[in-house]
Each structure stands twice: as C-alpha cells, then as structure tokens.
JSON list of C-alpha atoms in Angstrom, two decimals:
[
{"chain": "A", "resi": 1, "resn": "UNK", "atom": "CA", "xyz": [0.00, 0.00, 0.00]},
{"chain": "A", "resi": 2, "resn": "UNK", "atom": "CA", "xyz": [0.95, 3.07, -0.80]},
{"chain": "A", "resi": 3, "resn": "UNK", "atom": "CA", "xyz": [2.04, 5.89, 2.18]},
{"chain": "A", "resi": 4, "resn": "UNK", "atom": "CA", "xyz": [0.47, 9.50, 1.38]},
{"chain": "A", "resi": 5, "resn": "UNK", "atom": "CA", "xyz": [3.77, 10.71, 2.28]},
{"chain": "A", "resi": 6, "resn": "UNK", "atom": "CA", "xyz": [7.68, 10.87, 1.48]},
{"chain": "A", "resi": 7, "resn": "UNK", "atom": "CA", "xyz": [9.19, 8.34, 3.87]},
{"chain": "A", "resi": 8, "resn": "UNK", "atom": "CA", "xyz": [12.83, 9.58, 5.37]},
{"chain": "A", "resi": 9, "resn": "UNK", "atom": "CA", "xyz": [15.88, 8.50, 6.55]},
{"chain": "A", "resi": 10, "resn": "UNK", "atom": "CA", "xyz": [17.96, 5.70, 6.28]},
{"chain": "A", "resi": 11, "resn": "UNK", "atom": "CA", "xyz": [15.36, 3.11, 8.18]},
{"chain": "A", "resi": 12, "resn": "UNK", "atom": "CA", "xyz": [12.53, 4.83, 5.65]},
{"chain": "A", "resi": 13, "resn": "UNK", "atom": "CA", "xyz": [10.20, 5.94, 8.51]},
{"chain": "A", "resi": 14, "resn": "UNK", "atom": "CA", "xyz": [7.44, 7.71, 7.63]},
{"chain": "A", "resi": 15, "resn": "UNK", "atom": "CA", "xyz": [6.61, 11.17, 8.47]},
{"chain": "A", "resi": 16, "resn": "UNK", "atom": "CA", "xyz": [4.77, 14.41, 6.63]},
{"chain": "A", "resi": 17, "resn": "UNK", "atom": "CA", "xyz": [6.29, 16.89, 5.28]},
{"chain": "A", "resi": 18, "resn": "UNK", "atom": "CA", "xyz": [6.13, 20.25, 7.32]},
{"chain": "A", "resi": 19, "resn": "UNK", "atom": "CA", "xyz": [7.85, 23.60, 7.62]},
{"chain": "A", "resi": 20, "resn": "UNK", "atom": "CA", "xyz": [10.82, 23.28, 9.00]},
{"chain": "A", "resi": 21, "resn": "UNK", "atom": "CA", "xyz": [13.14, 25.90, 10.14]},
{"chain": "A", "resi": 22, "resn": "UNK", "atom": "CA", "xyz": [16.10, 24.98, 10.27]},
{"chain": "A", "resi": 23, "resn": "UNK", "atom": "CA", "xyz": [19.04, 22.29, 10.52]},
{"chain": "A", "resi": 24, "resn": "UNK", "atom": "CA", "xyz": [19.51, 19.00, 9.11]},
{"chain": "A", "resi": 25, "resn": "UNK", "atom": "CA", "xyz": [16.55, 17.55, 6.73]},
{"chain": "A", "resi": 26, "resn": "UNK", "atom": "CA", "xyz": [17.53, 13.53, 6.72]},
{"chain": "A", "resi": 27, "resn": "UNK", "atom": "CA", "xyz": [16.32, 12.98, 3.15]},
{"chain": "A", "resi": 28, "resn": "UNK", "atom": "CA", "xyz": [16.76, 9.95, 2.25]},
{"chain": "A", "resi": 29, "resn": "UNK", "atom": "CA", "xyz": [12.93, 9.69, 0.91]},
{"chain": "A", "resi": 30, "resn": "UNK", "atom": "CA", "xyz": [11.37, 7.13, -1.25]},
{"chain": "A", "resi": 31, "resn": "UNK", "atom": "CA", "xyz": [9.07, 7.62, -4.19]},
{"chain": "A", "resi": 32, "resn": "UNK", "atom": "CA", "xyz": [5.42, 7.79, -3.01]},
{"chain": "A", "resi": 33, "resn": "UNK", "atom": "CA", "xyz": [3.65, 11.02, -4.11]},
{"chain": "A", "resi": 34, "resn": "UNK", "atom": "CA", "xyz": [3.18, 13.79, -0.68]},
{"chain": "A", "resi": 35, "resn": "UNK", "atom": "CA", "xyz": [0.71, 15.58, 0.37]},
{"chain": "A", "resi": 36, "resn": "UNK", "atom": "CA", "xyz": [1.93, 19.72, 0.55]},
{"chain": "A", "resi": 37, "resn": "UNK", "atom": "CA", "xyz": [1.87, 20.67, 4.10]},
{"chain": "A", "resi": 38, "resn": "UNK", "atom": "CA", "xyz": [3.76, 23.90, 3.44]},
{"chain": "A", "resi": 39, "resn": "UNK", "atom": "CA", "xyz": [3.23, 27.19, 1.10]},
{"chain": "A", "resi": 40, "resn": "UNK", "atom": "CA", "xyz": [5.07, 26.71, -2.36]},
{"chain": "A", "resi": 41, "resn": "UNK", "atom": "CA", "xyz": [7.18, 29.03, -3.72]},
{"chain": "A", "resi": 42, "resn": "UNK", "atom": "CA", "xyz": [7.94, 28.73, -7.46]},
{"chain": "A", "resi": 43, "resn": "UNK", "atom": "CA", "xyz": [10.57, 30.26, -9.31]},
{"chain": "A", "resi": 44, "resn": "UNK", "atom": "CA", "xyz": [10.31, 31.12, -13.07]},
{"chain": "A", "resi": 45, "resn": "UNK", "atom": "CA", "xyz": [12.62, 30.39, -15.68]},
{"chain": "A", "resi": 46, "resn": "UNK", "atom": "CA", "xyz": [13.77, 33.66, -16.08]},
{"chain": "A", "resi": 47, "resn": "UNK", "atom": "CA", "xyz": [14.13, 34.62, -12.13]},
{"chain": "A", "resi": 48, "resn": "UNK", "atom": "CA", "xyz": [16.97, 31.94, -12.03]},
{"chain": "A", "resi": 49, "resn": "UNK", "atom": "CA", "xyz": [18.70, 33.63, -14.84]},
{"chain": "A", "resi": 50, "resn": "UNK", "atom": "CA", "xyz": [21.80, 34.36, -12.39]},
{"chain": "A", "resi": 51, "resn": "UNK", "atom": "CA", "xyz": [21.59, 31.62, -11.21]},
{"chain": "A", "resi": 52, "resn": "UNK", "atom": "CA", "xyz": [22.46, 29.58, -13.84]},
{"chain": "A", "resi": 53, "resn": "UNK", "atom": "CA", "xyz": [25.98, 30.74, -13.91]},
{"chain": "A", "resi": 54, "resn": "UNK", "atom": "CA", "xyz": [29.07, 28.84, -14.53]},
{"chain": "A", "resi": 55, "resn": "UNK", "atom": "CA", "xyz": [29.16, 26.93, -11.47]},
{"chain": "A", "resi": 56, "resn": "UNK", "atom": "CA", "xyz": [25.32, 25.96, -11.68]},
{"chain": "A", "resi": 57, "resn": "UNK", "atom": "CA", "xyz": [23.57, 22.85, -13.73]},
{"chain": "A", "resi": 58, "resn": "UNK", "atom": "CA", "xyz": [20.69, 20.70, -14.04]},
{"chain": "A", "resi": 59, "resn": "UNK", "atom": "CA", "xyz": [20.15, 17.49, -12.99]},
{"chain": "A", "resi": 60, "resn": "UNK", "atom": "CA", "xyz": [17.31, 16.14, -14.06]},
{"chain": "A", "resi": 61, "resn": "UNK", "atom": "CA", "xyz": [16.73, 12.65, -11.93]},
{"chain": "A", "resi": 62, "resn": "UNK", "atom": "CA", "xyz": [14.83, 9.85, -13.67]},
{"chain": "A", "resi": 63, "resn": "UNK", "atom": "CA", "xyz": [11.39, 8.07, -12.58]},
{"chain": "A", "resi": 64, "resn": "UNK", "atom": "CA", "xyz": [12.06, 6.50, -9.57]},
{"chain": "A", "resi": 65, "resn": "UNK", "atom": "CA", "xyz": [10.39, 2.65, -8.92]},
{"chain": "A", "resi": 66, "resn": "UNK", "atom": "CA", "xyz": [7.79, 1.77, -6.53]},
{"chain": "A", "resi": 67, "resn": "UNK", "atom": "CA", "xyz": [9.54, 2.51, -3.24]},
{"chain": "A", "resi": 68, "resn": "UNK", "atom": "CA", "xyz": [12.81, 3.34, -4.46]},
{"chain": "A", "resi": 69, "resn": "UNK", "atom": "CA", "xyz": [14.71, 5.69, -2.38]},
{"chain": "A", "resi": 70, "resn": "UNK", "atom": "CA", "xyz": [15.79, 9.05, -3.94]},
{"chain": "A", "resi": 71, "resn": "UNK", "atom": "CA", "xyz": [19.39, 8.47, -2.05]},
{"chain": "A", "resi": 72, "resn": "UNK", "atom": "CA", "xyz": [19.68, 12.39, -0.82]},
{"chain": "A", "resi": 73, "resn": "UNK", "atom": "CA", "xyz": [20.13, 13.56, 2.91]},
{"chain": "A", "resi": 74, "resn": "UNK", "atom": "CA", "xyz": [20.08, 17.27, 3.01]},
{"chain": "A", "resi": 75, "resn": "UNK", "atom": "CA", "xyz": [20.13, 20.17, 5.64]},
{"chain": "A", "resi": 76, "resn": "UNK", "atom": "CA", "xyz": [19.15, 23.89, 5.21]},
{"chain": "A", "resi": 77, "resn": "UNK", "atom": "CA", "xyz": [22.39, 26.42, 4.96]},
{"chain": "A", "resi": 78, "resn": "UNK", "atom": "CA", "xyz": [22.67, 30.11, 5.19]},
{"chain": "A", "resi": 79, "resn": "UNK", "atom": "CA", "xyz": [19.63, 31.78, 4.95]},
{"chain": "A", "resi": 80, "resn": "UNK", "atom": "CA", "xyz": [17.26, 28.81, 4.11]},
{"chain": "A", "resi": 81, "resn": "UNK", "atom": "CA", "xyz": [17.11, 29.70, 0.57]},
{"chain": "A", "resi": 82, "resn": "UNK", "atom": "CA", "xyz": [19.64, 27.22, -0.44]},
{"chain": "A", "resi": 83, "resn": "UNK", "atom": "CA", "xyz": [19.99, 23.50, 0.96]},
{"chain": "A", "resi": 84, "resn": "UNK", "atom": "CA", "xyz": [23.34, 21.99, 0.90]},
{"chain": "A", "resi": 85, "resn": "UNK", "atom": "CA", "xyz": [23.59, 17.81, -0.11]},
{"chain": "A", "resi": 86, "resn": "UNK", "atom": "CA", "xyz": [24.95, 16.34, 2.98]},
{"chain": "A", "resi": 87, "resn": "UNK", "atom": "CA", "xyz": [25.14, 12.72, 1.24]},
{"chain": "A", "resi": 88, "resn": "UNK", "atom": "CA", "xyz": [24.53, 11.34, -1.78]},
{"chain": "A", "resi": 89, "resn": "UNK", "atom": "CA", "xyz": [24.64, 7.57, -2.21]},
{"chain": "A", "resi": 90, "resn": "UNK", "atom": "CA", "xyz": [26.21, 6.10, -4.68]},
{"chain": "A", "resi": 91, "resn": "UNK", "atom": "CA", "xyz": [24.59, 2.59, -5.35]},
{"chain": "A", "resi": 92, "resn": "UNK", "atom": "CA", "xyz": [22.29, 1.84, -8.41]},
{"chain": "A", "resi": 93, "resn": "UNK", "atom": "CA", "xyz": [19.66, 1.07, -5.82]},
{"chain": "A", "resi": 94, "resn": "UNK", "atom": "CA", "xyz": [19.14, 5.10, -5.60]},
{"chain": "A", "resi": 95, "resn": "UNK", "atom": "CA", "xyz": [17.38, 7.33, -8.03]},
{"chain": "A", "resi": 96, "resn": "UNK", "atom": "CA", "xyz": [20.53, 9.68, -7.40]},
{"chain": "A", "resi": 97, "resn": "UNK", "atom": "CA", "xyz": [23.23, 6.83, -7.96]},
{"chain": "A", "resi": 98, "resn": "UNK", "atom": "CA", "xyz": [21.19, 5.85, -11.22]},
{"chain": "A", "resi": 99, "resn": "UNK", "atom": "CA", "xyz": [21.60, 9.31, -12.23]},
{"chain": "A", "resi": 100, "resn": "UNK", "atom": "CA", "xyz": [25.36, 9.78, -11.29]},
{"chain": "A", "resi": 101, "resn": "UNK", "atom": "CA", "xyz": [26.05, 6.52, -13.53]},
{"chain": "A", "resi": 102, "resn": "UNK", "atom": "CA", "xyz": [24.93, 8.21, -16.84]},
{"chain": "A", "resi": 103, "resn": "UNK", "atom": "CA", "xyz": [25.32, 11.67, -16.39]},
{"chain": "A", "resi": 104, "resn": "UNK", "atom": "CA", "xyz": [28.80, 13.47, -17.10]},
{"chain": "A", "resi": 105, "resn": "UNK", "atom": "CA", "xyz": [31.55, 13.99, -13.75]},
{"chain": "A", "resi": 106, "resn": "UNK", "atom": "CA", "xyz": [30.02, 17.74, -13.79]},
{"chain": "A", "resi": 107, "resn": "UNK", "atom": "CA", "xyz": [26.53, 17.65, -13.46]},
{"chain": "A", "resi": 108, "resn": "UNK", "atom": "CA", "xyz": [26.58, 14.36, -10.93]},
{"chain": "A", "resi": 109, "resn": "UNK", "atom": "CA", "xyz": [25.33, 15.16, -8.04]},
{"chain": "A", "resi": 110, "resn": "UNK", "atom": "CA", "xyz": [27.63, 15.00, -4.67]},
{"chain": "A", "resi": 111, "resn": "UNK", "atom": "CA", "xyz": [28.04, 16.10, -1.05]},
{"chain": "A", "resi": 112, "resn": "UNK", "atom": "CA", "xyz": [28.57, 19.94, -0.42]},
{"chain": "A", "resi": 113, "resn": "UNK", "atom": "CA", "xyz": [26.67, 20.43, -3.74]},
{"chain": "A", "resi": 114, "resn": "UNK", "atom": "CA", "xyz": [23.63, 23.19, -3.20]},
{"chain": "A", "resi": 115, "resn": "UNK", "atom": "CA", "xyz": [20.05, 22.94, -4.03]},
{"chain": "A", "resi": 116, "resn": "UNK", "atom": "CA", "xyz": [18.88, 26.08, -5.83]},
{"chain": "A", "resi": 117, "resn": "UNK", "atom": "CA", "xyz": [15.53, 24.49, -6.79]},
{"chain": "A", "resi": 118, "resn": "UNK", "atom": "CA", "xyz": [13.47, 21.80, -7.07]},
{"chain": "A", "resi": 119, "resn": "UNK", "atom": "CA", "xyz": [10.64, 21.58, -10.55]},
{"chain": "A", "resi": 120, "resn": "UNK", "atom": "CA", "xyz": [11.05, 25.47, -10.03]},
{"chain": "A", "resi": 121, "resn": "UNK", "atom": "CA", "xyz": [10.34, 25.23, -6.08]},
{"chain": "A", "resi": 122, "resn": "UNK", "atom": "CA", "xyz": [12.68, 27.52, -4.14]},
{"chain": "A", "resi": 123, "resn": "UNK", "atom": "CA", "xyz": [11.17, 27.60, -0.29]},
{"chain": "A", "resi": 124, "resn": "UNK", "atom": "CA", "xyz": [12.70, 23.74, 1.63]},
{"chain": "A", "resi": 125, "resn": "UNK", "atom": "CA", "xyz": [9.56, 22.34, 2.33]},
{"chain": "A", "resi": 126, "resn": "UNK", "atom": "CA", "xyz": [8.75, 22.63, -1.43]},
{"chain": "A", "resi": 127, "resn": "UNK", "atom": "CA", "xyz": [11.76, 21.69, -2.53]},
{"chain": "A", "resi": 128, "resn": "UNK", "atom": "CA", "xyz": [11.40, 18.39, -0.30]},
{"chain": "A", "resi": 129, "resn": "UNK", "atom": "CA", "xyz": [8.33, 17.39, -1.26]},
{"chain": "A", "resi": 130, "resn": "UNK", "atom": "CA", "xyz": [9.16, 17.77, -4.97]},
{"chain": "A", "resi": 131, "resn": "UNK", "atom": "CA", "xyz": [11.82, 15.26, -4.80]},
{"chain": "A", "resi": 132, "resn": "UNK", "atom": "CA", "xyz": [9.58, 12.88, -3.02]},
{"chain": "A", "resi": 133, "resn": "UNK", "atom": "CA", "xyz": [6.45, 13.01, -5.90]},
{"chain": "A", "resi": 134, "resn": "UNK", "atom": "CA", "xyz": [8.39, 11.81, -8.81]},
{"chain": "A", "resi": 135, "resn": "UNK", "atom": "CA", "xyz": [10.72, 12.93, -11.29]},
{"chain": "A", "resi": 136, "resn": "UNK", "atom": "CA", "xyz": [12.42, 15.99, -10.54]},
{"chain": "A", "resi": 137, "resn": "UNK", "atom": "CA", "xyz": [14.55, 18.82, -12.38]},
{"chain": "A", "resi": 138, "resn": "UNK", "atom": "CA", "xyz": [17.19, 20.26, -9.87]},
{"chain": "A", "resi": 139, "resn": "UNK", "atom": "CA", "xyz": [18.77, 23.24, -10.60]},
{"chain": "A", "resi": 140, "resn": "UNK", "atom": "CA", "xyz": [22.24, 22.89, -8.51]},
{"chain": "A", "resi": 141, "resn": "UNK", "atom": "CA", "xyz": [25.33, 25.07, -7.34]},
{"chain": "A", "resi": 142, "resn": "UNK", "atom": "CA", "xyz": [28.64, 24.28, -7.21]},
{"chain": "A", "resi": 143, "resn": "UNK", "atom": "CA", "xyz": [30.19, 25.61, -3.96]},
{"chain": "A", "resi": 144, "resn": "UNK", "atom": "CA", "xyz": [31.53, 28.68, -4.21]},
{"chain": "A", "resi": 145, "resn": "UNK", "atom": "CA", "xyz": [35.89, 27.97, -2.86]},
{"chain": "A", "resi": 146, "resn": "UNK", "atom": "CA", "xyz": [37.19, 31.20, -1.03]},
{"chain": "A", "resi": 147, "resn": "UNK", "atom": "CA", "xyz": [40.85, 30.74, 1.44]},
{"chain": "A", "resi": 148, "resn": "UNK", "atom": "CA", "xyz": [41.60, 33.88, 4.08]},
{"chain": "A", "resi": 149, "resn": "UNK", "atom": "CA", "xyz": [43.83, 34.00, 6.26]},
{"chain": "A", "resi": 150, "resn": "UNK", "atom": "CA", "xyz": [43.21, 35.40, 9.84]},
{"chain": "A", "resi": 151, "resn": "UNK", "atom": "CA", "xyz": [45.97, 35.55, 12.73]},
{"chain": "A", "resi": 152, "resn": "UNK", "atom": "CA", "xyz": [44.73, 35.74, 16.37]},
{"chain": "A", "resi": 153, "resn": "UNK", "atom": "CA", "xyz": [44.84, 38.59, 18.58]},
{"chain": "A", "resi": 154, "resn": "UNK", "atom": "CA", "xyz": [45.98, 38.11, 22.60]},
{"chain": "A", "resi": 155, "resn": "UNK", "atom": "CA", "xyz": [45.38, 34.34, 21.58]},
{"chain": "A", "resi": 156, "resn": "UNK", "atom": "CA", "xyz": [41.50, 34.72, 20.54]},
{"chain": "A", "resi": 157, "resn": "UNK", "atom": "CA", "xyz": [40.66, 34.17, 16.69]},
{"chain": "A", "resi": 158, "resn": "UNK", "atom": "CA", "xyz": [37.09, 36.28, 17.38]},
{"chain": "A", "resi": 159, "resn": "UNK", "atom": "CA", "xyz": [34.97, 33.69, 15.47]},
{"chain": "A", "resi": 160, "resn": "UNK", "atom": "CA", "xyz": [32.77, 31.16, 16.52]},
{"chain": "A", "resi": 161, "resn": "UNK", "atom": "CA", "xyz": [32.65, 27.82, 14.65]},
{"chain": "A", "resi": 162, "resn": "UNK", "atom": "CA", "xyz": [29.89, 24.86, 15.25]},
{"chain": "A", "resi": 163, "resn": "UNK", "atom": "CA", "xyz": [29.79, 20.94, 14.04]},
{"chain": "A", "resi": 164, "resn": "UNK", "atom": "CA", "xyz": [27.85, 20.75, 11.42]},
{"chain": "A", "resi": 165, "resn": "UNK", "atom": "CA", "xyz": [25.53, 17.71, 12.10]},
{"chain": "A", "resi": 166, "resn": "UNK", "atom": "CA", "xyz": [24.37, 16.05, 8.68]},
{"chain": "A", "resi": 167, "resn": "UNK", "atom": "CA", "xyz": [26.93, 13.52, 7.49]},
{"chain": "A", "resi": 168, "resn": "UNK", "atom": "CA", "xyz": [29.29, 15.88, 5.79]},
{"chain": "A", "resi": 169, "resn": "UNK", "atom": "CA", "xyz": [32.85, 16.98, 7.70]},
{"chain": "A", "resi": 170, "resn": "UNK", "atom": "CA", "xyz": [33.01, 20.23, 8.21]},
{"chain": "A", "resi": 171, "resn": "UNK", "atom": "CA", "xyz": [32.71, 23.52, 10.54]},
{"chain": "A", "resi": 172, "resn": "UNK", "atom": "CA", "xyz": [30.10, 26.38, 9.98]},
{"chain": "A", "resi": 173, "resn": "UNK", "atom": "CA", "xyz": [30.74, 29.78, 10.97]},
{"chain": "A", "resi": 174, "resn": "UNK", "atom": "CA", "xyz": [28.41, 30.55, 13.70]},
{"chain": "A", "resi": 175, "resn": "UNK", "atom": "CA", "xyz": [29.26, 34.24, 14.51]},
{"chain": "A", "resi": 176, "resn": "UNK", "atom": "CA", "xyz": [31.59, 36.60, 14.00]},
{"chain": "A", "resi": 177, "resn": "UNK", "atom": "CA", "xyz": [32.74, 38.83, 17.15]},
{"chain": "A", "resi": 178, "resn": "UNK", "atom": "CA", "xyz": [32.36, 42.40, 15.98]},
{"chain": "A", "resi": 179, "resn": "UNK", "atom": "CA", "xyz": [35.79, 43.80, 17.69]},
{"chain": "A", "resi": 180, "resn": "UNK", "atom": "CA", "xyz": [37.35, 40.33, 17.01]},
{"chain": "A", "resi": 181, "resn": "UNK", "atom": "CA", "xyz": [40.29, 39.72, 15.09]},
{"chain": "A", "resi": 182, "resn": "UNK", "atom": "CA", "xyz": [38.70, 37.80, 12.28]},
{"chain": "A", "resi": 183, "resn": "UNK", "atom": "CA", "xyz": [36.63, 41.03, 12.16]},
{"chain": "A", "resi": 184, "resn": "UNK", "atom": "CA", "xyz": [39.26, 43.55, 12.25]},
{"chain": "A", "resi": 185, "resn": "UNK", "atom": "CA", "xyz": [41.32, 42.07, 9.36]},
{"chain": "A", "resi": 186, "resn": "UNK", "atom": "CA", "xyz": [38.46, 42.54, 6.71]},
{"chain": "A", "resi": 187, "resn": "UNK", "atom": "CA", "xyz": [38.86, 39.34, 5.76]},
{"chain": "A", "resi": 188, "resn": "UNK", "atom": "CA", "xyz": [36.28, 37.68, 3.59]},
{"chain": "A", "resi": 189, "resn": "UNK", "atom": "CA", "xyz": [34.00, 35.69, 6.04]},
{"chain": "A", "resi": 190, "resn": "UNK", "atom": "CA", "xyz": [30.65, 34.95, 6.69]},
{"chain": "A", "resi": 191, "resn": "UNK", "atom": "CA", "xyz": [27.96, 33.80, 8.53]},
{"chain": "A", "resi": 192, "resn": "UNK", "atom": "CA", "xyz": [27.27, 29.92, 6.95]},
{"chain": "A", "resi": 193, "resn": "UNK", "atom": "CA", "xyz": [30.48, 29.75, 5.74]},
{"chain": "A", "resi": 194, "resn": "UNK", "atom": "CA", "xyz": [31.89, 25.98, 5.37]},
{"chain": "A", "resi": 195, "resn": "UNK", "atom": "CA", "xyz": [35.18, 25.67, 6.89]},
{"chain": "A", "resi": 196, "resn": "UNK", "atom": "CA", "xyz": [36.43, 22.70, 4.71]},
{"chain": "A", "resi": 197, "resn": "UNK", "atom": "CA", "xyz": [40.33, 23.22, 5.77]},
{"chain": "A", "resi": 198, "resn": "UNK", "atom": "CA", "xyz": [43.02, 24.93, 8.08]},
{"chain": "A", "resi": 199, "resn": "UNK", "atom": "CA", "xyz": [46.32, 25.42, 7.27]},
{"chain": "A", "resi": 200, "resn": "UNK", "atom": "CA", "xyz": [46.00, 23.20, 3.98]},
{"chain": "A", "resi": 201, "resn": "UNK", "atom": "CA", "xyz": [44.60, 20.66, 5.81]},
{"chain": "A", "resi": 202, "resn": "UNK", "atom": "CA", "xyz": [41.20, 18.70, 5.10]},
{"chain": "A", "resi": 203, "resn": "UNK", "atom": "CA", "xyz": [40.39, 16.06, 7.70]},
{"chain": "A", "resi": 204, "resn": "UNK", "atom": "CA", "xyz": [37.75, 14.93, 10.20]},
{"chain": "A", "resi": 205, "resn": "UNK", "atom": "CA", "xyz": [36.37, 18.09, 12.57]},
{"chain": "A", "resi": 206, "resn": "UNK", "atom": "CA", "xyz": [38.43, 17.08, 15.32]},
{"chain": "A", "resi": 207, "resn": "UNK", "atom": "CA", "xyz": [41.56, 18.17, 13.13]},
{"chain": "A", "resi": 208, "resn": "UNK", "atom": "CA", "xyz": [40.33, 21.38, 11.94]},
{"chain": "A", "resi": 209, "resn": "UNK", "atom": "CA", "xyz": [39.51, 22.11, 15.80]},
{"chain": "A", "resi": 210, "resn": "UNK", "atom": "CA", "xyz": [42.96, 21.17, 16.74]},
{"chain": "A", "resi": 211, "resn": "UNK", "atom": "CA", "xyz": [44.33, 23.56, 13.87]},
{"chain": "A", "resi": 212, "resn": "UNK", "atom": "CA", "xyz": [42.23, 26.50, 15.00]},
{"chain": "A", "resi": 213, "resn": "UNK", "atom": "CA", "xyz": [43.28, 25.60, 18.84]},
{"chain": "A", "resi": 214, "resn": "UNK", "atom": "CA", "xyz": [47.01, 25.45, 18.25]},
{"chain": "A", "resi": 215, "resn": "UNK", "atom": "CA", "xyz": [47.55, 27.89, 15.63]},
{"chain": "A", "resi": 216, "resn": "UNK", "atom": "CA", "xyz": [48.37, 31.64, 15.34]},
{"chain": "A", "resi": 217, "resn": "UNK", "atom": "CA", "xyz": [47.82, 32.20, 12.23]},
{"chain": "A", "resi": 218, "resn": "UNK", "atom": "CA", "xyz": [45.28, 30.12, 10.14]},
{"chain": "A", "resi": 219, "resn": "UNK", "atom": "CA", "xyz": [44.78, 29.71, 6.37]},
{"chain": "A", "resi": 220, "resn": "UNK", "atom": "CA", "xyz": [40.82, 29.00, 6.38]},
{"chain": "A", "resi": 221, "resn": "UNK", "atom": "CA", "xyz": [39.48, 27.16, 3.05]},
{"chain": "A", "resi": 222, "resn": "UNK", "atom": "CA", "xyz": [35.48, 28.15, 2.98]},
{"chain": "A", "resi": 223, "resn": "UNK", "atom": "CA", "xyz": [33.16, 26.74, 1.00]},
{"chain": "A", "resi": 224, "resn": "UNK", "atom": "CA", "xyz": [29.89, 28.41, 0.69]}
]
C-alpha cells in the first residue's frame, strides 16, 4: 500500500512533510507522491537567470520505482534559501546513484553540492516534497571555494565555529565577534560559511579544531 507521504531516513520511517526551520533535513525519501503541508514558492525560468551561472547545472533525476529511495540527505544552509547535499549515495539502488552513472563527472550530483531548486520550487519544504512526488529537475550550485587568512589577537581568533551535524565533515561559521580579530582584518567571512580546511589541511572536525586551537595564524578554506 501506498504511504500519502515521502518516507525519510535511512530506516525509511514515515513522516509528513512540514515547515521546517532549520538544521539537518535527513532525506533519504522514497518515491510515493506527498501531500503539501507547506506554502510553495515557485521560481520562473527567467528569475533563475543568475543563477544559472558557470558553477550551476541541471540534474534532471529519472522516474524512480515503486519505493525506491531518492538516495539524498540534506540540511538547510545560510539563509534557508539554499539547501546543501549532505550525502549522496552512490549505489544503483538510488534514483541519485542511477543518475550519477549516466550523467557526465560535472553535473553528478555529490556532497557539499547546493540545491537552488526543485521543478522550479525555491522555499525547503517545497523543494522536499518535490523530490519525493516523482521525477524531478534540480537546478544545482557548485560551492563557491574562497581561502583567508586570519591571525589571532591576545590568543583569541574572534569567530565562533559549530559541528555541522548532517553527514558531511566540516565547521560552519556561527558568529563573527564584531571587535574580534577575524573582524578587524576585513577578511572575507561569513555567517554559513563551510570551513572545509586549516592550514591546507582537510580532515575529520576534530583536526580542523585542533588547527584552530594550536595555531596563530590560520589559512581558512570556505566553501559556501
């Protein structure tokens, strides 16, 4: 029998789709149609215009079977209006792995990847329940690479960091103190920002906390 709603997560339990504010969305949803519990907003072809850029592309993802999961956890980034692809699986047993096998290396779809739309849907509850009701055209961003270098003042880099809790290895720029010393150099950082490496180095969180800790002066790779 059929469920009136997305099923999520890795065990597929089933729960509807609602507004949800913030954090991470464990999509991993099979392909039963939804019921909209949430406003949609759509987006026309012409409003994504700049969007479309260079580092954007469209995946369309096929018809998935009866039950099939789509193979896509993802949490909301930033201001909500984007949400970043925390996993994607890789099997043929996933709408999203069937996709990866035929489509080119630079419109697959991977981790750190953002969701710009959904079948012209830009809010994340509309998004969601797009890619749980069938076939679905996503309109996806590359993340955007920036590195700045910051050196701490009296010891104190001035920034706050948190784990980001979906799956994918990295630190997100909580806050930035407004007499702090990542704010006094003017460099580039921002709220949301992915901190993806310190000091050249790309590892588990742990390691990027250690570099922060025991360095002066950090080299911070952001993705955002």
């Amino acid at each position: 029998k059929r469920s009136r709603h997305p099923s999520w997560g890795a065990r597929a339990s089933r729960q509807p789709i609602r507004a949800m504010a913030g954090g991470v969305l464990p999509c991993c949803c099979c392909a039963h149609g939804g019921d909209q519990e949430a406003p949609i907003k759509v987006v026309s072809e012409g409003a994504l215009g700049d969007a479309l850029a260079s580092q954007c592309f469209r995946a369309a993802l096929p018809l998935p079977a009866d039950g099939e999961q789509i193979g896509l956890r993802l949490a909301h980034i930033g201001d909500g209006s984007e949400l970043v692809i925390c996993y994607a699986a890789e099997g043929m047993d996933t709408v999203v792995g069937r996709y990866n096998a035929a489509a080119p290396p630079v419109e697959q779809v991977r981790a750190g990847q953002r969701v710009v739309s959904v079948d012209g849907r830009v809010d994340a509850p509309g998004m969601v329940a797009a890619l749980g009701a069938g076939p679905s055209v996503l309109v996806m961003r590359r993340p955007t690479a920036v590195d700045v270098t910051v050196r701490k003042v009296n010891g104190c880099l001035g920034l706050g960091v948190t784990r980001f809790d979906g799956g994918f290895d990295v630190l997100t720029i909580a806050n930035i103190h407004a007499n702090g010393a990542a704010s006094s150099t003017g460099a580039d950082l921002r709220v949301g920002d992915h901190i993806v490496a310190v000091n050249g180095i790309r590892g588990q969180r742990q390691e990027l906390l250690e570099q922060i800790r025991d360095c002066d002066e950090l080299r911070l790779t952001l993705e955002r």
